[in-house]
Short mmCIF file of C-alpha atoms in Angstrom, two decimals:
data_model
loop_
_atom_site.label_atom_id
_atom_site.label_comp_id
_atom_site.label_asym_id
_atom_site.label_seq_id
_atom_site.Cartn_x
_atom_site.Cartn_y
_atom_site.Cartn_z
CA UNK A 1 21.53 -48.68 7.24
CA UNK A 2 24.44 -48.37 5.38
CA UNK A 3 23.16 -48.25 2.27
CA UNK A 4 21.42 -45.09 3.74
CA UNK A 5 24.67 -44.04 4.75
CA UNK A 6 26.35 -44.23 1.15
CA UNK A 7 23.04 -42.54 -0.56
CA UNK A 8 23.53 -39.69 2.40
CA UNK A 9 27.34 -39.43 1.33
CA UNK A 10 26.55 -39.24 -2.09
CA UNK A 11 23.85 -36.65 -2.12
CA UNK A 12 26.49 -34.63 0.19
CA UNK A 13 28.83 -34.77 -2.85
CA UNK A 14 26.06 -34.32 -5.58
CA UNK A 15 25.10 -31.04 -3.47
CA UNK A 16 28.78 -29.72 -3.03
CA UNK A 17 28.89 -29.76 -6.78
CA UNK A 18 25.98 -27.45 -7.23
CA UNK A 19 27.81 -25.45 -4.90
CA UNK A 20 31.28 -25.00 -7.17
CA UNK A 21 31.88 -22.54 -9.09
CA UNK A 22 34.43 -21.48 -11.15
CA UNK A 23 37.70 -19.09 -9.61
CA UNK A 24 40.71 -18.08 -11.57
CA UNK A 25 44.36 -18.42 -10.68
CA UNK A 26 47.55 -16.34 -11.46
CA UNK A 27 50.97 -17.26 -11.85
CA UNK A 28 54.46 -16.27 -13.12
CA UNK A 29 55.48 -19.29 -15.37
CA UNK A 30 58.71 -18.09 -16.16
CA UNK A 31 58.78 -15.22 -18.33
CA UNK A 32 55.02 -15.37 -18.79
CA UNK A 33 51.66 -14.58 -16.62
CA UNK A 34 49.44 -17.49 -16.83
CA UNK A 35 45.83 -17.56 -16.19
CA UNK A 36 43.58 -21.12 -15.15
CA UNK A 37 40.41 -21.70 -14.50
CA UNK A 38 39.12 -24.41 -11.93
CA UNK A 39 36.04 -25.45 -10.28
CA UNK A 40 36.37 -25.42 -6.85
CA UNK A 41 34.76 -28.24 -6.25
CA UNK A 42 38.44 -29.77 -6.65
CA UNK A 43 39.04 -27.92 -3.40
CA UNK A 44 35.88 -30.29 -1.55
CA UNK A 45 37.94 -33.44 -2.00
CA UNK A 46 39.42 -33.22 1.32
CA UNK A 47 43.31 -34.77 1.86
CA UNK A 48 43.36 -38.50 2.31
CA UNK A 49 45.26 -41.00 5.06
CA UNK A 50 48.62 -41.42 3.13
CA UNK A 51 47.63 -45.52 2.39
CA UNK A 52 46.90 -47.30 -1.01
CA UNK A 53 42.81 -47.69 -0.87
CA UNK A 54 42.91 -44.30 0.15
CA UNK A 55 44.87 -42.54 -2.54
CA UNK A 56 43.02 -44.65 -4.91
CA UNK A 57 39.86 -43.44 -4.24
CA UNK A 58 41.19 -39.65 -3.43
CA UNK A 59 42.27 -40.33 -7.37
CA UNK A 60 38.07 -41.68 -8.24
CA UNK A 61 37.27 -38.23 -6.12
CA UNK A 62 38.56 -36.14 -8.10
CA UNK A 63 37.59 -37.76 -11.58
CA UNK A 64 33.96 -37.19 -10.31
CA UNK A 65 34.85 -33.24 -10.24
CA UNK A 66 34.07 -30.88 -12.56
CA UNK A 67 37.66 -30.89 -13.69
CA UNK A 68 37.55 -30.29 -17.38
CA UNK A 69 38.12 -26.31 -17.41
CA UNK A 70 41.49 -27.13 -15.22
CA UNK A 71 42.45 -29.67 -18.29
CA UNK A 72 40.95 -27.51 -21.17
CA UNK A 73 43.12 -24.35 -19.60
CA UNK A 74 46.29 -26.18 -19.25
CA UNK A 75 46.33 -27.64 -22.28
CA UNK A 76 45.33 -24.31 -24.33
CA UNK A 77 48.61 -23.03 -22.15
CA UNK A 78 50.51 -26.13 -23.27
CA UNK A 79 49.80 -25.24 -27.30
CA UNK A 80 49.87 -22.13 -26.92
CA UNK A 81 53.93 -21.47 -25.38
CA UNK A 82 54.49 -25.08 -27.17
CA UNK A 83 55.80 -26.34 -24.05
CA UNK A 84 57.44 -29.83 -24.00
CA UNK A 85 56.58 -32.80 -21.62
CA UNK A 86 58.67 -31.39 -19.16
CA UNK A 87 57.67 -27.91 -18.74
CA UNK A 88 54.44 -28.67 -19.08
CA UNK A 89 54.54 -30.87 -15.92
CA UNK A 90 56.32 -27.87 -14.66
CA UNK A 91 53.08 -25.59 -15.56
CA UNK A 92 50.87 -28.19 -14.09
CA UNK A 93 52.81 -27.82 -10.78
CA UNK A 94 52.53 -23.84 -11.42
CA UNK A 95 48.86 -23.89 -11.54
CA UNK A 96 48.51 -26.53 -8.81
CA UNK A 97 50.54 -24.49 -6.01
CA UNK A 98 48.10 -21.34 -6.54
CA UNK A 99 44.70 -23.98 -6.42
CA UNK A 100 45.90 -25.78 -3.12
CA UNK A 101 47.71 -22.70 -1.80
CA UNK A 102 48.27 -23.40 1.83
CA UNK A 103 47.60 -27.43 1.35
CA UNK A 104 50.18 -29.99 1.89
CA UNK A 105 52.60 -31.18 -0.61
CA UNK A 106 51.07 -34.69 -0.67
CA UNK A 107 47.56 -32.85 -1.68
CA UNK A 108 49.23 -30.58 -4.35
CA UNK A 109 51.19 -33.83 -5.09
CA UNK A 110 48.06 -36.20 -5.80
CA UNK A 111 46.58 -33.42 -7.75
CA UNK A 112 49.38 -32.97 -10.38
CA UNK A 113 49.05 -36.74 -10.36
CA UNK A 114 45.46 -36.40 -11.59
CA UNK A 115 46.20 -33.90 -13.89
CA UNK A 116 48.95 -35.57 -15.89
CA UNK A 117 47.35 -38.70 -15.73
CA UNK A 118 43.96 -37.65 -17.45
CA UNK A 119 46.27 -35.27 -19.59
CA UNK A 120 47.34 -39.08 -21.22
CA UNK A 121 50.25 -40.02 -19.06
CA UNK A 122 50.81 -43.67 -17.87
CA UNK A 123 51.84 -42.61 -14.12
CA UNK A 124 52.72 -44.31 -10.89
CA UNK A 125 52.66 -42.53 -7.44
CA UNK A 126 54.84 -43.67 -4.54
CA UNK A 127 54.31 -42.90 -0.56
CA UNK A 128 55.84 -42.99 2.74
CA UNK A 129 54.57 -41.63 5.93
CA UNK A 130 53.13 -38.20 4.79
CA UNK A 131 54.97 -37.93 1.56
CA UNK A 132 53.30 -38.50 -1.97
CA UNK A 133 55.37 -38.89 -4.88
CA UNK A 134 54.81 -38.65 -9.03
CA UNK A 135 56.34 -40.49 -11.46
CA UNK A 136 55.63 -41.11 -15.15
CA UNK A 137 56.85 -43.31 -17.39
CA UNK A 138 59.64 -42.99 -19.81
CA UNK A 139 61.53 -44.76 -22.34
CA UNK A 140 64.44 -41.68 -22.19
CA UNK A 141 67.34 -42.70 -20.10
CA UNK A 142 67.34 -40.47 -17.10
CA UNK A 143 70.36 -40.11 -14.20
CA UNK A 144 70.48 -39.02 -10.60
CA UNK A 145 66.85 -39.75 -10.48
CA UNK A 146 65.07 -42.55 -8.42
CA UNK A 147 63.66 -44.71 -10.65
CA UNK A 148 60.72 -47.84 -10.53
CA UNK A 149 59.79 -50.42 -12.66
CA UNK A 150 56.44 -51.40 -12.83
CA UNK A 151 54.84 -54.01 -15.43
CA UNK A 152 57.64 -54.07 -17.32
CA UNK A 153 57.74 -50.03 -17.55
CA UNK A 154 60.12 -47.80 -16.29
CA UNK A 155 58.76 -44.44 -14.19
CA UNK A 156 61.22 -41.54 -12.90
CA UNK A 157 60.11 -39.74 -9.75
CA UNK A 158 59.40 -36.29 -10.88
CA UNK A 159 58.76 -35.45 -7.10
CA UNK A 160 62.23 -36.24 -6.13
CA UNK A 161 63.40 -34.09 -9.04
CA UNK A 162 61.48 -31.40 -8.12
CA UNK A 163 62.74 -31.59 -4.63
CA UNK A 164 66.30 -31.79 -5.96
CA UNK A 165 67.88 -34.10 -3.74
CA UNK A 166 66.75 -38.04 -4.69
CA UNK A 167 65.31 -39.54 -1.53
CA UNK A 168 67.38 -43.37 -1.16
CA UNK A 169 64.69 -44.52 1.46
CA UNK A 170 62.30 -47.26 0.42
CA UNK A 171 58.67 -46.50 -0.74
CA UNK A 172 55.77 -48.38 -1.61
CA UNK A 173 54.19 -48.31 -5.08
CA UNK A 174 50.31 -47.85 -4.70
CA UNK A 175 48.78 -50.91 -7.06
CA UNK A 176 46.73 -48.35 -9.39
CA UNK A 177 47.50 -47.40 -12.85
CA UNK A 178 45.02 -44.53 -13.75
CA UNK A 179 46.12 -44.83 -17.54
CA UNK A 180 47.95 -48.13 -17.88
CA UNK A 181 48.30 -47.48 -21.85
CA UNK A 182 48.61 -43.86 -21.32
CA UNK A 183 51.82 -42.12 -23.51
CA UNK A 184 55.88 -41.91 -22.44
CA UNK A 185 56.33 -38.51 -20.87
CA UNK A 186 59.38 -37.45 -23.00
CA UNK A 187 62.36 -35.31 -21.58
CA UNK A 188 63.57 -33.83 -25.08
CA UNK A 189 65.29 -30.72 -25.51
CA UNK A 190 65.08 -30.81 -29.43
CA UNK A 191 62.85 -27.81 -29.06
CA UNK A 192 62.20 -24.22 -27.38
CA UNK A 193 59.71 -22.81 -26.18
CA UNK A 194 57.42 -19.89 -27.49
CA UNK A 195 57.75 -18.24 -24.07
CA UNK A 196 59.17 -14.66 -24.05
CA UNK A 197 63.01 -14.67 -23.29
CA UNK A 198 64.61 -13.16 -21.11
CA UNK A 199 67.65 -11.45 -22.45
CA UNK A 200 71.48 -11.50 -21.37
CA UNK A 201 74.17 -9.99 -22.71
CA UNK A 202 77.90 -11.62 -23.09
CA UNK A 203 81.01 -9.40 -24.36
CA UNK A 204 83.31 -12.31 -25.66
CA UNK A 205 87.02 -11.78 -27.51
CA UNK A 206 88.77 -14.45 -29.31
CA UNK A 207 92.06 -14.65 -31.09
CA UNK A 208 92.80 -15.81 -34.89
CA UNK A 209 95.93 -15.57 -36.47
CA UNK A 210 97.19 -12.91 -34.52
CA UNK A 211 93.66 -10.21 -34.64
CA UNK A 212 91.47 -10.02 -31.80
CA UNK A 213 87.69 -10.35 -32.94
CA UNK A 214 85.33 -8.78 -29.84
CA UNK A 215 82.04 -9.90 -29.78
CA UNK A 216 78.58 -8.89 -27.92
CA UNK A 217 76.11 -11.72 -28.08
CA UNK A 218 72.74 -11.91 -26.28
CA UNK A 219 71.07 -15.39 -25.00
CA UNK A 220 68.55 -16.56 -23.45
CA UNK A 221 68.42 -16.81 -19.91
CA UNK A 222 65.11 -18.51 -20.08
CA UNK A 223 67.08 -21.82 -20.57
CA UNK A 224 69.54 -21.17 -17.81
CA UNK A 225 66.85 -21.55 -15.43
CA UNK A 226 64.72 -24.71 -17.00
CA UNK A 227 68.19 -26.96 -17.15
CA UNK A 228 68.97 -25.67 -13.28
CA UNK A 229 65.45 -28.15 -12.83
CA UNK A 230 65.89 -30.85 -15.64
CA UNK A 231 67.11 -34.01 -14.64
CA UNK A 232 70.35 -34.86 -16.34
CA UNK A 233 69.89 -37.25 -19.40
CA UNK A 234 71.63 -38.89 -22.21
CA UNK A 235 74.57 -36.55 -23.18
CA UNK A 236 73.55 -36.89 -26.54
CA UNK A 237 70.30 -34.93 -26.05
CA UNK A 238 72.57 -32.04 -24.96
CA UNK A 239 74.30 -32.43 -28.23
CA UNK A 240 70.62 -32.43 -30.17
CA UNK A 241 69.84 -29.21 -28.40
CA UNK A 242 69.75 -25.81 -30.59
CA UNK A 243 70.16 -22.18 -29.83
CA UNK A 244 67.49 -20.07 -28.87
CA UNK A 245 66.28 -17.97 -31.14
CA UNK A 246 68.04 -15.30 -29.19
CA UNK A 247 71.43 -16.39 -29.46
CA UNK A 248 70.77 -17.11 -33.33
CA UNK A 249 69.92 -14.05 -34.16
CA UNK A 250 72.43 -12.33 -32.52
CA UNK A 251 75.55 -14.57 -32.55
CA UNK A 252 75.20 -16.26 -35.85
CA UNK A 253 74.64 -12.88 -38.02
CA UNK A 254 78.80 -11.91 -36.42
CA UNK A 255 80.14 -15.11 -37.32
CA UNK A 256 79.05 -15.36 -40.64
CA UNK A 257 80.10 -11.89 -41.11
CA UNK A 258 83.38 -12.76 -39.99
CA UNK A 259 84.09 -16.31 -42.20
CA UNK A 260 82.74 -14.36 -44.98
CA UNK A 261 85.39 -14.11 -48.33
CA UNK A 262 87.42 -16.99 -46.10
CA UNK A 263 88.19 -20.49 -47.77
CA UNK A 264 86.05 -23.22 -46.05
CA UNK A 265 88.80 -24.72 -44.38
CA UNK A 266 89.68 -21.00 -42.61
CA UNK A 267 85.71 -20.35 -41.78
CA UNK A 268 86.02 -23.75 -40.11
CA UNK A 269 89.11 -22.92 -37.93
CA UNK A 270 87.60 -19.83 -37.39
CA UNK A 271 84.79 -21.16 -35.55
CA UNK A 272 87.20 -23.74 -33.54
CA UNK A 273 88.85 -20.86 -32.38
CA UNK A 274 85.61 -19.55 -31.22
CA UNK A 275 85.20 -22.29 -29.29
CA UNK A 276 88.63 -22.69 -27.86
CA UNK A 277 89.29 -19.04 -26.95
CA UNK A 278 86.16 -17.39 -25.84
CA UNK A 279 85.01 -19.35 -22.68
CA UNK A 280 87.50 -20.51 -19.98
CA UNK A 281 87.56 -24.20 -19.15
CA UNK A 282 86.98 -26.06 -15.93
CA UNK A 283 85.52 -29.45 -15.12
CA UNK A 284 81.90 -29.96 -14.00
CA UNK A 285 82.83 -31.45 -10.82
CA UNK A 286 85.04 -28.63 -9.74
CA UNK A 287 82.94 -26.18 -10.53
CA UNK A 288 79.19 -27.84 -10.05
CA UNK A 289 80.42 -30.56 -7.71
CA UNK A 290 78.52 -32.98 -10.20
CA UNK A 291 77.86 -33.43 -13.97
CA UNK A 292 76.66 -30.69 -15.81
CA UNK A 293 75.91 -30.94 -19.60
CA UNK A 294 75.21 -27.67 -20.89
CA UNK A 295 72.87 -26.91 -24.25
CA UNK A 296 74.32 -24.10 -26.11
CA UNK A 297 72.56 -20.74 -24.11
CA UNK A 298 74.02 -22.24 -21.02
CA UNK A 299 77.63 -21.94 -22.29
CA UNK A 300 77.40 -17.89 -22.45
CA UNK A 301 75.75 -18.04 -19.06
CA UNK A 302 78.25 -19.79 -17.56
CA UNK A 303 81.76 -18.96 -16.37
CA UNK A 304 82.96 -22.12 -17.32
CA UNK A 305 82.55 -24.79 -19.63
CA UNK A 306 83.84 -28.11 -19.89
CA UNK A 307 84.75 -30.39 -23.46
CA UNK A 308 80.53 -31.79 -23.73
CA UNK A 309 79.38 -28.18 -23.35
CA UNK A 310 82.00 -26.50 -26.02
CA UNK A 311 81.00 -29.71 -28.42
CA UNK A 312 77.58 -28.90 -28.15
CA UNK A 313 77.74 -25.75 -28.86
CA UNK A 314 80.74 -25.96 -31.40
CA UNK A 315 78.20 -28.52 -33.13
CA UNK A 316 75.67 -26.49 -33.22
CA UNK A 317 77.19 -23.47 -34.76
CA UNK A 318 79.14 -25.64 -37.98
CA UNK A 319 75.66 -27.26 -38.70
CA UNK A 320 74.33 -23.68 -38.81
CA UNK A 321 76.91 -22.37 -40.41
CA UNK A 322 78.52 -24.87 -42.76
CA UNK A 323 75.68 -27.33 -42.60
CA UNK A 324 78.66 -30.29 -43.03
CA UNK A 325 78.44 -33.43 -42.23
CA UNK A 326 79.92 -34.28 -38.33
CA UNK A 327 80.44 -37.03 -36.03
CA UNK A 328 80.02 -37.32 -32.24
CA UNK A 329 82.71 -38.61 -30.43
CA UNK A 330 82.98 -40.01 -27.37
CA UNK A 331 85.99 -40.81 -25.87
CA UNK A 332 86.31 -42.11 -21.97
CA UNK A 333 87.26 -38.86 -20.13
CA UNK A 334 86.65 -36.73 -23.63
CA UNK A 335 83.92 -35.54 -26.02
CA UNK A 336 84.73 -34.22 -29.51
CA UNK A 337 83.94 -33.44 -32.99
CA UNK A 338 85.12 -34.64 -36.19
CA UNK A 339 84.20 -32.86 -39.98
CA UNK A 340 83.61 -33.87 -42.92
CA UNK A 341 85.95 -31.08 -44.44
CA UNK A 342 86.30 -31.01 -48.58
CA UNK A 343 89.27 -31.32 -49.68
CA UNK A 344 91.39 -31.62 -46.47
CA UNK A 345 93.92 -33.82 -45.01
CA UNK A 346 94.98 -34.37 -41.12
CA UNK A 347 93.65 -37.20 -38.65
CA UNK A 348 90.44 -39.06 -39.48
CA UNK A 349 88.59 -41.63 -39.06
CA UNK A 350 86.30 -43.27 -41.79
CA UNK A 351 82.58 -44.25 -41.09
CA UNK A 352 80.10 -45.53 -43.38
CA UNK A 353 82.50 -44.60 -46.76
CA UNK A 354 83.24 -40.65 -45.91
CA UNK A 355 86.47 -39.58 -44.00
CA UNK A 356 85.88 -37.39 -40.71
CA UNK A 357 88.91 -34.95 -39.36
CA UNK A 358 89.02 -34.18 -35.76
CA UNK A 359 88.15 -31.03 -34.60
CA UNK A 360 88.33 -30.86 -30.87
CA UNK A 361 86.68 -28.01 -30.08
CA UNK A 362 87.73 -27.30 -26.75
CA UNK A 363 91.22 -26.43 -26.61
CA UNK A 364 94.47 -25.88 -26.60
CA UNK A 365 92.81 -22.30 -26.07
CA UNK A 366 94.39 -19.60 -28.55
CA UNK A 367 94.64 -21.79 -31.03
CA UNK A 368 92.79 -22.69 -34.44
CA UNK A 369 94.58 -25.98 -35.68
CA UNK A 370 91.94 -28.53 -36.78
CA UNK A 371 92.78 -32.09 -38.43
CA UNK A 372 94.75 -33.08 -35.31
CA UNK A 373 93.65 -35.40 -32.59
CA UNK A 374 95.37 -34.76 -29.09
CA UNK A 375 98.29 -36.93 -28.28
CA UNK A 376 96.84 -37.93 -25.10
CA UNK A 377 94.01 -39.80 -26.97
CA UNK A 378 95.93 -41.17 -29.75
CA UNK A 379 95.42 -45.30 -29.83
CA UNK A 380 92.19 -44.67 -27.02
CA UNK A 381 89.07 -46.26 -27.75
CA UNK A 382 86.18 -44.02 -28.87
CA UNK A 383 82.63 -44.58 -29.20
CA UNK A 384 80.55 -42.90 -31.97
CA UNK A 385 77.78 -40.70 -30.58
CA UNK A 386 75.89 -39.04 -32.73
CA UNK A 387 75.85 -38.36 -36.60
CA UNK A 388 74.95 -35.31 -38.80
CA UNK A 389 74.65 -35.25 -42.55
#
């Protein structure tokens, strides 16, 4: 009798798949319109009881699909706006809200599991009551994130990031690895997108030896609304981060034109006054109510921007610029930057046989001095960030 049963069950299943067929599914995915196609006979593998031998074979379910176009589409979308690990989990969750429209979160949950798993992620999921929850493992230090550890990996809960807040209860940790030596799910920000941006415009006025230099830069707003989602990370990625090809093209072309004919010391304290003088200064705590490390696009959104944010971005621009070598540092309530700077005398500090000056970019606003290190962090310990040569 019951192996009747289980031949009856899986004839039912065999028959519901000659029954799929394929559907389509829009979405906005930023500044884009994105177009997947599914078989629905993803949508016949019905919700299961929120418990480990359950989920599991939910998961086996839906490997027996015909799942491939889902896969085949999302990764075409994935090479085609060259989407990092974490906007491509962010696609993923696009495409699965329009499939399960009107299903639960724990259904639309278990099936971005499935499709970042078989996309070559080693993932965990996590459950209480009714809830279902992602998480992938990383090897990138993550913050304000629940995190587990699982056979000797570490996994961030992408659910709880999506949801914002971090949930503190307990959960449990189903015993299933659907890809136990699948990849690290990476949460770069080395590179952008090839979505279309979404333009902003900043008018911006800075002082240098007594002129006024207006400027009217354009960035992308694109960014502005992937970091309001990102977890926060190492500060250092922040620093890693470069301009959009927006802000580039429309902010580097006025600086250059303004250094230009200007000894290299000048062009340098040119661009410190930039920094100093253009954006007006405030804590992230005061203004965010928690830390906030902006990448450069961020800084023009912004009304205000704290010492990591004007060092990434004042970073940025003398690599682009001036291309000279620079040091990260980090002291305990400050970040700066120190130069490389031919020919120059002033504070330093010597690392591997070449003399960096300080350059804080962030202040005393109005200002251009460089060479000097703040009185209030003279004799401080400092850690060394991050290095460009």
């Amino acid at each position: 009798m019951q192996l009747f049963l289980h031949l009856l069950t899986l004839l039912l299943f065999v028959g519901n798949l000659a029954q799929a067929e394929t559907r389509t599914v829009e979405f906005i995915f930023y500044t884009e319109k994105i177009r997947i196609n599914f078989n629905t006979d993803i949508l016949q593998v019905v919700k299961p009881s929120i418990e480990g031998k359950s989920i599991k074979n939910h998961y086996l379910s839906l490997q027996r699909t015909t799942h491939q176009s889902l896969l085949t589409d999302l990764k075409l979308q994935r090479e085609a706006f060259a989407l990092n690990d974490w906007l491509y989990a962010e696609l993923v969750r696009g495409a699965v809200d329009q499939i399960l429209s009107g299903r639960s979160n724990a259904e639309k949950n278990l099936l971005i599991w499935f499709c970042l798993s078989e996309s070559g992620f080693d993932t965990r999921v996590t459950f209480r009551d009714q809830r279902v929850f992602v998480c992938v493992f990383t090897k990138d230090e993550i913050y304000e994130a629940p995190l587990i550890e699982d056979r000797g990996r570490t996994f961030v809960n992408l659910s709880a990031i999506a949801q914002i807040k971090a949930d503190e209860e307990g959960v449990f940790l189903l015993d299933f690895a659907a890809k136990p030596n699948g990849r690290a799910f990476s949460f770069h920000l080395g590179t952008f997108p090839g979505i279309k941006p979404l333009l902003e415009k900043k008018t911006l006025n800075f002082r240098f030896k007594e002129q006024q230099f207006p400027l009217e830069v354009n960035f992308d707003r694109n960014w502005v609304r992937i970091m309001e989602r990102h977890p926060l990370i190492d500060e250092r990625e922040y620093l890693k981060a470069p301009m959009s090809e927006v802000l580039r093209s429309s902010l580097l072309p006025q600086l250059t034109e303004l250094i230009k004919g200007r000894s290299s010391t000048e062009a340098l304290e040119l661009i410190t006054a930039f920094t100093r003088s253009c954006f007006k200064y405030k804590e992230d705590k005061e203004f965010f109510g928690r830390s906030k490390p902006m990448i450069p696009d961020e800084v023009f959104h912004y009304p205000y921007s704290d010492c990591e944010d004007r060092s990434a971005l004042y970073y940025a621009l003398v690599k682009e610029l001036l291309g000279w070598p620079m040091l990260i540092i980090g002291f305990p309530d400050h970040l700066t930057i120190a130069v490389s700077i031919p020919d120059f005398d002033g504070d330093a500090i010597e690392y591997q046989g070449r003399k960096y000056y300080f350059c804080d970019p962030t202040g005393p606003a109005n200002s251009h001095e460089i060479g000097r290190l703040p009185e209030e962090f003279i004799g401080q310990e400092y850690e060394i960030l991050g290095q460009f040569n």
